[in-house]
Amino acid sequence: MNRLTGADRVAWSFWAAGAIAFVGGLLPVLIGGTSSRIATVAVPFTIAAAAFAGCGFVYKQGRSVAAILYFVAGLAIVYGLLAMFSVPLQLAALGSCAAPPAPCMAGLGRPLTLGENTGMGFGTGFGVAALFVGFFGLMVVFRRTAIAPPAPAVRKIPPVMPPPEKPASTPVAAKPEREPEPEPEPEPELKAEPEPEPELKAEAEPEPELPAHEEEELPELPAHESDPSTT
């Protein structure tokens, strides 16, 4: 089953409202007859049907155009409804003739027939239905224009560019030779300064002197006495 798109729904809703309005103006004439007092409702209902059909064709040109045509169609339907309901209101305010064979006084109207009552009911129902169906299409038009369309996707990665084509080789005119520029004089080389020798280490500390050698005094031995007997 094929589903209708948004544009198809809008167009078909306006065309359906026009068809309903046209049938609503035609039924009172068919039921009540051309001589009925509500037969004139067919004219405003036909104008409303044409306005609804025009909405289905020109709604893409802007919502203001669709709104104006819908206003014209609604005004025509309301005028037709008021024209139908003015007949019973006139009879209620001025009075109606008595049932035949009693004579009818001047200025009074005859009461509504069964066909006129039935045609008035059908005309009222179809006119209100046409207004609602057309309002649905108008609502879709206004909602579609109020919602901003999504921004198109932007390519973030730059496209790959083809390598540039090499231009065809063209003969180049020989340029005049330039005079050789004088060579710059060499700058005198700077002699490297001798690096400073590291300072001598602090003089060696004097070795500690040993104490003077003192001879120990030995105890004197007793004098050797000679034995007299040995002499």
PDB file of C-alpha atoms in Angstrom:
ATOM      1  CA  MET A   1       0.000   0.000   0.000  1.00  0.00           C
ATOM      2  CA  ASN A   2       1.539   3.275  -1.096  1.00  0.00           C
ATOM      3  CA  ARG A   3       1.623   5.998   1.525  1.00  0.00           C
ATOM      4  CA  LEU A   4       0.871   9.595   0.601  1.00  0.00           C
ATOM      5  CA  THR A   5       3.616  12.126   1.098  1.00  0.00           C
ATOM      6  CA  GLY A   6       3.131  15.442   2.910  1.00  0.00           C
ATOM      7  CA  ALA A   7       2.537  17.371  -0.299  1.00  0.00           C
ATOM      8  CA  ASP A   8      -0.055  14.833  -1.501  1.00  0.00           C
ATOM      9  CA  ARG A   9      -1.916  14.994   1.812  1.00  0.00           C
ATOM     10  CA  VAL A  10      -2.190  18.774   1.601  1.00  0.00           C
ATOM     11  CA  ALA A  11      -3.441  18.765  -1.985  1.00  0.00           C
ATOM     12  CA  TRP A  12      -5.923  15.959  -1.428  1.00  0.00           C
ATOM     13  CA  SER A  13      -7.294  17.551   1.748  1.00  0.00           C
ATOM     14  CA  PHE A  14      -8.089  20.782  -0.131  1.00  0.00           C
ATOM     15  CA  TRP A  15      -9.612  18.904  -3.050  1.00  0.00           C
ATOM     16  CA  ALA A  16     -11.694  16.745  -0.698  1.00  0.00           C
ATOM     17  CA  ALA A  17     -12.954  19.889   1.069  1.00  0.00           C
ATOM     18  CA  GLY A  18     -13.965  21.344  -2.302  1.00  0.00           C
ATOM     19  CA  ALA A  19     -15.836  18.177  -3.252  1.00  0.00           C
ATOM     20  CA  ILE A  20     -17.651  18.093   0.104  1.00  0.00           C
ATOM     21  CA  ALA A  21     -18.656  21.748  -0.258  1.00  0.00           C
ATOM     22  CA  PHE A  22     -19.963  21.182  -3.783  1.00  0.00           C
ATOM     23  CA  VAL A  23     -22.049  18.175  -2.705  1.00  0.00           C
ATOM     24  CA  GLY A  24     -23.321  20.116   0.326  1.00  0.00           C
ATOM     25  CA  GLY A  25     -24.663  22.855  -1.939  1.00  0.00           C
ATOM     26  CA  LEU A  26     -26.141  20.367  -4.408  1.00  0.00           C
ATOM     27  CA  LEU A  27     -28.109  18.205  -1.929  1.00  0.00           C
ATOM     28  CA  PRO A  28     -30.635  20.903  -0.816  1.00  0.00           C
ATOM     29  CA  VAL A  29     -31.514  21.481  -4.477  1.00  0.00           C
ATOM     30  CA  LEU A  30     -31.938  17.756  -5.204  1.00  0.00           C
ATOM     31  CA  ILE A  31     -33.947  17.050  -2.046  1.00  0.00           C
ATOM     32  CA  GLY A  32     -36.017  20.224  -1.742  1.00  0.00           C
ATOM     33  CA  GLY A  33     -36.345  20.990  -5.443  1.00  0.00           C
ATOM     34  CA  THR A  34     -35.390  23.995  -7.465  1.00  0.00           C
ATOM     35  CA  SER A  35     -38.443  25.892  -6.234  1.00  0.00           C
ATOM     36  CA  SER A  36     -37.463  25.556  -2.558  1.00  0.00           C
ATOM     37  CA  ARG A  37     -36.411  28.593  -0.596  1.00  0.00           C
ATOM     38  CA  ILE A  38     -33.020  27.076   0.289  1.00  0.00           C
ATOM     39  CA  ALA A  39     -32.024  26.259  -3.283  1.00  0.00           C
ATOM     40  CA  THR A  40     -29.944  29.457  -3.471  1.00  0.00           C
ATOM     41  CA  VAL A  41     -27.384  27.887  -1.120  1.00  0.00           C
ATOM     42  CA  ALA A  42     -25.862  26.119  -4.139  1.00  0.00           C
ATOM     43  CA  VAL A  43     -24.251  29.364  -5.348  1.00  0.00           C
ATOM     44  CA  PRO A  44     -22.092  30.201  -2.283  1.00  0.00           C
ATOM     45  CA  PHE A  45     -21.218  26.531  -1.772  1.00  0.00           C
ATOM     46  CA  THR A  46     -19.987  26.286  -5.387  1.00  0.00           C
ATOM     47  CA  ILE A  47     -17.791  29.355  -4.837  1.00  0.00           C
ATOM     48  CA  ALA A  48     -16.360  27.718  -1.713  1.00  0.00           C
ATOM     49  CA  ALA A  49     -15.650  24.518  -3.638  1.00  0.00           C
ATOM     50  CA  ALA A  50     -13.745  26.481  -6.289  1.00  0.00           C
ATOM     51  CA  ALA A  51     -11.710  28.279  -3.609  1.00  0.00           C
ATOM     52  CA  PHE A  52     -10.787  24.976  -1.929  1.00  0.00           C
ATOM     53  CA  ALA A  53      -9.749  23.488  -5.264  1.00  0.00           C
ATOM     54  CA  GLY A  54      -7.588  26.534  -5.946  1.00  0.00           C
ATOM     55  CA  CYS A  55      -5.831  26.007  -2.589  1.00  0.00           C
ATOM     56  CA  GLY A  56      -4.861  22.520  -3.725  1.00  0.00           C
ATOM     57  CA  PHE A  57      -3.087  23.951  -6.776  1.00  0.00           C
ATOM     58  CA  VAL A  58      -1.448  27.144  -5.466  1.00  0.00           C
ATOM     59  CA  TYR A  59      -0.561  26.314  -1.836  1.00  0.00           C
ATOM     60  CA  LYS A  60       3.107  25.827  -2.852  1.00  0.00           C
ATOM     61  CA  GLN A  61       3.377  29.534  -3.710  1.00  0.00           C
ATOM     62  CA  GLY A  62       3.156  30.499  -0.056  1.00  0.00           C
ATOM     63  CA  ARG A  63       0.996  30.110   2.981  1.00  0.00           C
ATOM     64  CA  SER A  64      -0.475  33.604   2.565  1.00  0.00           C
ATOM     65  CA  VAL A  65      -2.102  32.610  -0.749  1.00  0.00           C
ATOM     66  CA  ALA A  66      -3.544  29.436   0.779  1.00  0.00           C
ATOM     67  CA  ALA A  67      -4.828  31.379   3.789  1.00  0.00           C
ATOM     68  CA  ILE A  68      -6.612  33.950   1.594  1.00  0.00           C
ATOM     69  CA  LEU A  69      -8.336  31.271  -0.503  1.00  0.00           C
ATOM     70  CA  TYR A  70      -9.357  29.365   2.622  1.00  0.00           C
ATOM     71  CA  PHE A  71     -10.817  32.571   4.058  1.00  0.00           C
ATOM     72  CA  VAL A  72     -12.856  33.110   0.884  1.00  0.00           C
ATOM     73  CA  ALA A  73     -14.136  29.521   0.976  1.00  0.00           C
ATOM     74  CA  GLY A  74     -15.055  29.759   4.647  1.00  0.00           C
ATOM     75  CA  LEU A  75     -16.830  33.076   4.099  1.00  0.00           C
ATOM     76  CA  ALA A  76     -18.888  31.585   1.258  1.00  0.00           C
ATOM     77  CA  ILE A  77     -19.909  28.553   3.338  1.00  0.00           C
ATOM     78  CA  VAL A  78     -20.907  30.725   6.294  1.00  0.00           C
ATOM     79  CA  TYR A  79     -22.976  32.943   3.981  1.00  0.00           C
ATOM     80  CA  GLY A  80     -24.747  29.865   2.583  1.00  0.00           C
ATOM     81  CA  LEU A  81     -25.510  28.568   6.082  1.00  0.00           C
ATOM     82  CA  LEU A  82     -26.899  31.928   7.171  1.00  0.00           C
ATOM     83  CA  ALA A  83     -29.038  32.082   4.026  1.00  0.00           C
ATOM     84  CA  MET A  84     -30.553  28.682   4.853  1.00  0.00           C
ATOM     85  CA  PHE A  85     -31.190  29.443   8.518  1.00  0.00           C
ATOM     86  CA  SER A  86     -32.715  32.831   7.729  1.00  0.00           C
ATOM     87  CA  VAL A  87     -35.823  31.093   6.334  1.00  0.00           C
ATOM     88  CA  PRO A  88     -36.948  29.428   9.588  1.00  0.00           C
ATOM     89  CA  LEU A  89     -35.981  32.538  11.571  1.00  0.00           C
ATOM     90  CA  GLN A  90     -38.161  34.675   9.290  1.00  0.00           C
ATOM     91  CA  LEU A  91     -41.061  32.302   9.715  1.00  0.00           C
ATOM     92  CA  ALA A  92     -40.602  32.325  13.478  1.00  0.00           C
ATOM     93  CA  ALA A  93     -40.477  36.131  13.643  1.00  0.00           C
ATOM     94  CA  LEU A  94     -43.243  37.012  11.140  1.00  0.00           C
ATOM     95  CA  GLY A  95     -45.334  33.913  11.379  1.00  0.00           C
ATOM     96  CA  SER A  96     -46.446  31.391   8.795  1.00  0.00           C
ATOM     97  CA  CYS A  97     -49.630  30.683   6.921  1.00  0.00           C
ATOM     98  CA  ALA A  98     -52.138  28.262   8.253  1.00  0.00           C
ATOM     99  CA  ALA A  99     -52.398  24.839   6.751  1.00  0.00           C
ATOM    100  CA  PRO A 100     -54.544  24.666   3.604  1.00  0.00           C
ATOM    101  CA  PRO A 101     -57.337  25.046   2.691  1.00  0.00           C
ATOM    102  CA  ALA A 102     -57.236  28.084   5.037  1.00  0.00           C
ATOM    103  CA  PRO A 103     -56.326  31.293   3.210  1.00  0.00           C
ATOM    104  CA  CYS A 104     -52.813  32.750   3.655  1.00  0.00           C
ATOM    105  CA  MET A 105     -52.578  36.329   4.762  1.00  0.00           C
ATOM    106  CA  ALA A 106     -50.360  38.778   2.917  1.00  0.00           C
ATOM    107  CA  GLY A 107     -46.762  39.054   4.194  1.00  0.00           C
ATOM    108  CA  LEU A 108     -46.729  35.586   5.700  1.00  0.00           C
ATOM    109  CA  GLY A 109     -44.766  32.639   4.354  1.00  0.00           C
ATOM    110  CA  ARG A 110     -45.753  29.078   4.078  1.00  0.00           C
ATOM    111  CA  PRO A 111     -44.146  26.657   6.553  1.00  0.00           C
ATOM    112  CA  LEU A 112     -41.055  24.592   5.722  1.00  0.00           C
ATOM    113  CA  THR A 113     -41.644  21.388   3.838  1.00  0.00           C
ATOM    114  CA  LEU A 114     -40.064  18.056   4.662  1.00  0.00           C
ATOM    115  CA  GLY A 115     -37.685  18.334   1.713  1.00  0.00           C
ATOM    116  CA  GLU A 116     -36.522  21.769   2.809  1.00  0.00           C
ATOM    117  CA  ASN A 117     -35.845  20.591   6.364  1.00  0.00           C
ATOM    118  CA  THR A 118     -33.903  17.559   5.124  1.00  0.00           C
ATOM    119  CA  GLY A 119     -31.917  19.561   2.593  1.00  0.00           C
ATOM    120  CA  MET A 120     -31.045  22.148   5.244  1.00  0.00           C
ATOM    121  CA  GLY A 121     -29.694  19.451   7.535  1.00  0.00           C
ATOM    122  CA  PHE A 122     -27.526  17.877   4.829  1.00  0.00           C
ATOM    123  CA  GLY A 123     -26.267  21.252   3.618  1.00  0.00           C
ATOM    124  CA  THR A 124     -25.253  22.290   7.147  1.00  0.00           C
ATOM    125  CA  GLY A 125     -23.412  19.031   7.847  1.00  0.00           C
ATOM    126  CA  PHE A 126     -21.504  19.020   4.573  1.00  0.00           C
ATOM    127  CA  GLY A 127     -20.561  22.694   4.892  1.00  0.00           C
ATOM    128  CA  VAL A 128     -19.081  22.241   8.390  1.00  0.00           C
ATOM    129  CA  ALA A 129     -17.221  19.091   7.258  1.00  0.00           C
ATOM    130  CA  ALA A 130     -15.704  21.000   4.319  1.00  0.00           C
ATOM    131  CA  LEU A 131     -14.433  23.690   6.685  1.00  0.00           C
ATOM    132  CA  PHE A 132     -12.728  21.144   8.941  1.00  0.00           C
ATOM    133  CA  VAL A 133     -11.131  19.173   6.110  1.00  0.00           C
ATOM    134  CA  GLY A 134      -9.809  22.363   4.506  1.00  0.00           C
ATOM    135  CA  PHE A 135      -8.480  23.547   7.863  1.00  0.00           C
ATOM    136  CA  PHE A 136      -6.462  20.324   8.157  1.00  0.00           C
ATOM    137  CA  GLY A 137      -4.706  21.089   4.871  1.00  0.00           C
ATOM    138  CA  LEU A 138      -4.099  24.702   5.921  1.00  0.00           C
ATOM    139  CA  MET A 139      -2.602  23.557   9.217  1.00  0.00           C
ATOM    140  CA  VAL A 140      -0.174  21.252   7.395  1.00  0.00           C
ATOM    141  CA  VAL A 141       0.896  24.150   5.144  1.00  0.00           C
ATOM    142  CA  PHE A 142       1.602  26.428   8.107  1.00  0.00           C
ATOM    143  CA  ARG A 143       3.466  23.746  10.066  1.00  0.00           C
ATOM    144  CA  ARG A 144       5.635  22.829   7.102  1.00  0.00           C
ATOM    145  CA  THR A 145       6.770  26.433   6.537  1.00  0.00           C
ATOM    146  CA  ALA A 146       7.305  27.110  10.243  1.00  0.00           C
ATOM    147  CA  ILE A 147       9.754  24.229  10.669  1.00  0.00           C
ATOM    148  CA  ALA A 148      13.069  25.173   9.081  1.00  0.00           C
ATOM    149  CA  PRO A 149      14.507  22.525   6.750  1.00  0.00           C
ATOM    150  CA  PRO A 150      17.626  20.777   8.045  1.00  0.00           C
ATOM    151  CA  ALA A 151      20.938  22.209   6.954  1.00  0.00           C
ATOM    152  CA  PRO A 152      22.643  20.207   4.216  1.00  0.00           C
ATOM    153  CA  ALA A 153      25.521  18.027   5.257  1.00  0.00           C
ATOM    154  CA  VAL A 154      28.866  19.743   4.926  1.00  0.00           C
ATOM    155  CA  ARG A 155      31.896  17.762   3.877  1.00  0.00           C
ATOM    156  CA  LYS A 156      34.541  18.180   6.580  1.00  0.00           C
ATOM    157  CA  ILE A 157      37.305  16.265   4.825  1.00  0.00           C
ATOM    158  CA  PRO A 158      38.672  18.308   1.930  1.00  0.00           C
ATOM    159  CA  PRO A 159      38.308  16.572  -1.422  1.00  0.00           C
ATOM    160  CA  VAL A 160      41.358  14.967  -2.924  1.00  0.00           C
ATOM    161  CA  MET A 161      42.668  17.224  -5.640  1.00  0.00           C
ATOM    162  CA  PRO A 162      44.225  15.629  -8.721  1.00  0.00           C
ATOM    163  CA  PRO A 163      47.924  16.333  -9.212  1.00  0.00           C
ATOM    164  CA  PRO A 164      48.509  19.450 -11.254  1.00  0.00           C
ATOM    165  CA  GLU A 165      49.379  18.812 -14.849  1.00  0.00           C
ATOM    166  CA  LYS A 166      52.851  19.820 -15.886  1.00  0.00           C
ATOM    167  CA  PRO A 167      52.847  22.602 -18.462  1.00  0.00           C
ATOM    168  CA  ALA A 168      54.246  21.783 -21.846  1.00  0.00           C
ATOM    169  CA  SER A 169      57.922  22.614 -22.170  1.00  0.00           C
ATOM    170  CA  THR A 170      58.475  25.830 -24.050  1.00  0.00           C
ATOM    171  CA  PRO A 171      61.777  27.072 -25.370  1.00  0.00           C
ATOM    172  CA  VAL A 172      63.280  29.554 -22.992  1.00  0.00           C
ATOM    173  CA  ALA A 173      65.288  32.414 -24.392  1.00  0.00           C
ATOM    174  CA  ALA A 174      68.938  32.345 -23.377  1.00  0.00           C
ATOM    175  CA  LYS A 175      69.579  34.803 -20.619  1.00  0.00           C
ATOM    176  CA  PRO A 176      72.665  37.031 -20.874  1.00  0.00           C
ATOM    177  CA  GLU A 177      75.502  35.787 -18.803  1.00  0.00           C
ATOM    178  CA  ARG A 178      76.178  37.827 -15.756  1.00  0.00           C
ATOM    179  CA  GLU A 179      79.625  38.985 -14.827  1.00  0.00           C
ATOM    180  CA  PRO A 180      81.162  36.887 -12.076  1.00  0.00           C
ATOM    181  CA  GLU A 181      80.843  38.605  -8.803  1.00  0.00           C
ATOM    182  CA  PRO A 182      84.093  39.194  -6.883  1.00  0.00           C
ATOM    183  CA  GLU A 183      84.673  36.629  -4.258  1.00  0.00           C
ATOM    184  CA  PRO A 184      84.520  38.029  -0.756  1.00  0.00           C
ATOM    185  CA  GLU A 185      87.850  38.311   1.060  1.00  0.00           C
ATOM    186  CA  PRO A 186      88.304  35.637   3.653  1.00  0.00           C
ATOM    187  CA  GLU A 187      88.011  36.939   7.121  1.00  0.00           C
ATOM    188  CA  PRO A 188      91.146  36.614   9.312  1.00  0.00           C
ATOM    189  CA  GLU A 189      90.981  33.606  11.460  1.00  0.00           C
ATOM    190  CA  LEU A 190      90.919  34.360  15.107  1.00  0.00           C
ATOM    191  CA  LYS A 191      93.545  32.544  17.102  1.00  0.00           C
ATOM    192  CA  ALA A 192      92.216  30.458  19.789  1.00  0.00           C
ATOM    193  CA  GLU A 193      93.230  31.780  23.149  1.00  0.00           C
ATOM    194  CA  PRO A 194      95.010  29.247  25.312  1.00  0.00           C
ATOM    195  CA  GLU A 195      92.842  27.896  27.927  1.00  0.00           C
ATOM    196  CA  PRO A 196      93.908  28.978  31.416  1.00  0.00           C
ATOM    197  CA  GLU A 197      95.775  26.223  33.229  1.00  0.00           C
ATOM    198  CA  PRO A 198      94.062  25.047  36.270  1.00  0.00           C
ATOM    199  CA  GLU A 199      95.481  26.485  39.437  1.00  0.00           C
ATOM    200  CA  LEU A 200      97.941  24.342  41.231  1.00  0.00           C
ATOM    201  CA  LYS A 201      96.588  22.556  44.065  1.00  0.00           C
ATOM    202  CA  ALA A 202      97.323  23.901  47.406  1.00  0.00           C
ATOM    203  CA  GLU A 203     100.784  23.035  48.642  1.00  0.00           C
ATOM    204  CA  ALA A 204     101.095  19.749  50.319  1.00  0.00           C
ATOM    205  CA  GLU A 205     100.636  19.975  53.981  1.00  0.00           C
ATOM    206  CA  PRO A 206     103.928  19.510  55.954  1.00  0.00           C
ATOM    207  CA  GLU A 207     104.346  16.078  57.410  1.00  0.00           C
ATOM    208  CA  PRO A 208     104.180  16.015  61.172  1.00  0.00           C
ATOM    209  CA  GLU A 209     107.745  15.910  62.797  1.00  0.00           C
ATOM    210  CA  LEU A 210     108.628  12.891  64.889  1.00  0.00           C
ATOM    211  CA  PRO A 211     109.706  13.564  68.483  1.00  0.00           C
ATOM    212  CA  ALA A 212     113.501  13.515  69.178  1.00  0.00           C
ATOM    213  CA  HIS A 213     114.941  10.167  70.161  1.00  0.00           C
ATOM    214  CA  GLU A 214     115.911  10.148  73.826  1.00  0.00           C
ATOM    215  CA  GLU A 215     118.330   7.486  75.056  1.00  0.00           C
ATOM    216  CA  GLU A 216     117.207   5.730  78.135  1.00  0.00           C
ATOM    217  CA  GLU A 217     119.703   5.703  81.022  1.00  0.00           C
ATOM    218  CA  LEU A 218     120.584   2.175  82.084  1.00  0.00           C
ATOM    219  CA  PRO A 219     121.262   1.488  85.761  1.00  0.00           C
ATOM    220  CA  GLU A 220     124.955   1.254  86.597  1.00  0.00           C
ATOM    221  CA  LEU A 221     126.252  -2.155  87.385  1.00  0.00           C
ATOM    222  CA  PRO A 222     128.273  -2.663  90.648  1.00  0.00           C
ATOM    223  CA  ALA A 223     132.025  -2.719  90.330  1.00  0.00           C
ATOM    224  CA  HIS A 224     133.531  -6.081  89.786  1.00  0.00           C
ATOM    225  CA  GLU A 225     135.430  -7.184  92.821  1.00  0.00           C
ATOM    226  CA  SER A 226     138.327  -9.533  92.291  1.00  0.00           C
ATOM    227  CA  ASP A 227     138.628 -12.615  94.505  1.00  0.00           C
ATOM    228  CA  PRO A 228     141.981 -12.477  96.550  1.00  0.00           C
ATOM    229  CA  SER A 229     142.236 -16.147  96.680  1.00  0.00           C
ATOM    230  CA  THR A 230     142.676 -16.267  93.073  1.00  0.00           C
ATOM    231  CA  THR A 231     145.780 -14.176  93.260  1.00  0.00           C
TER     232      THR A 231
END
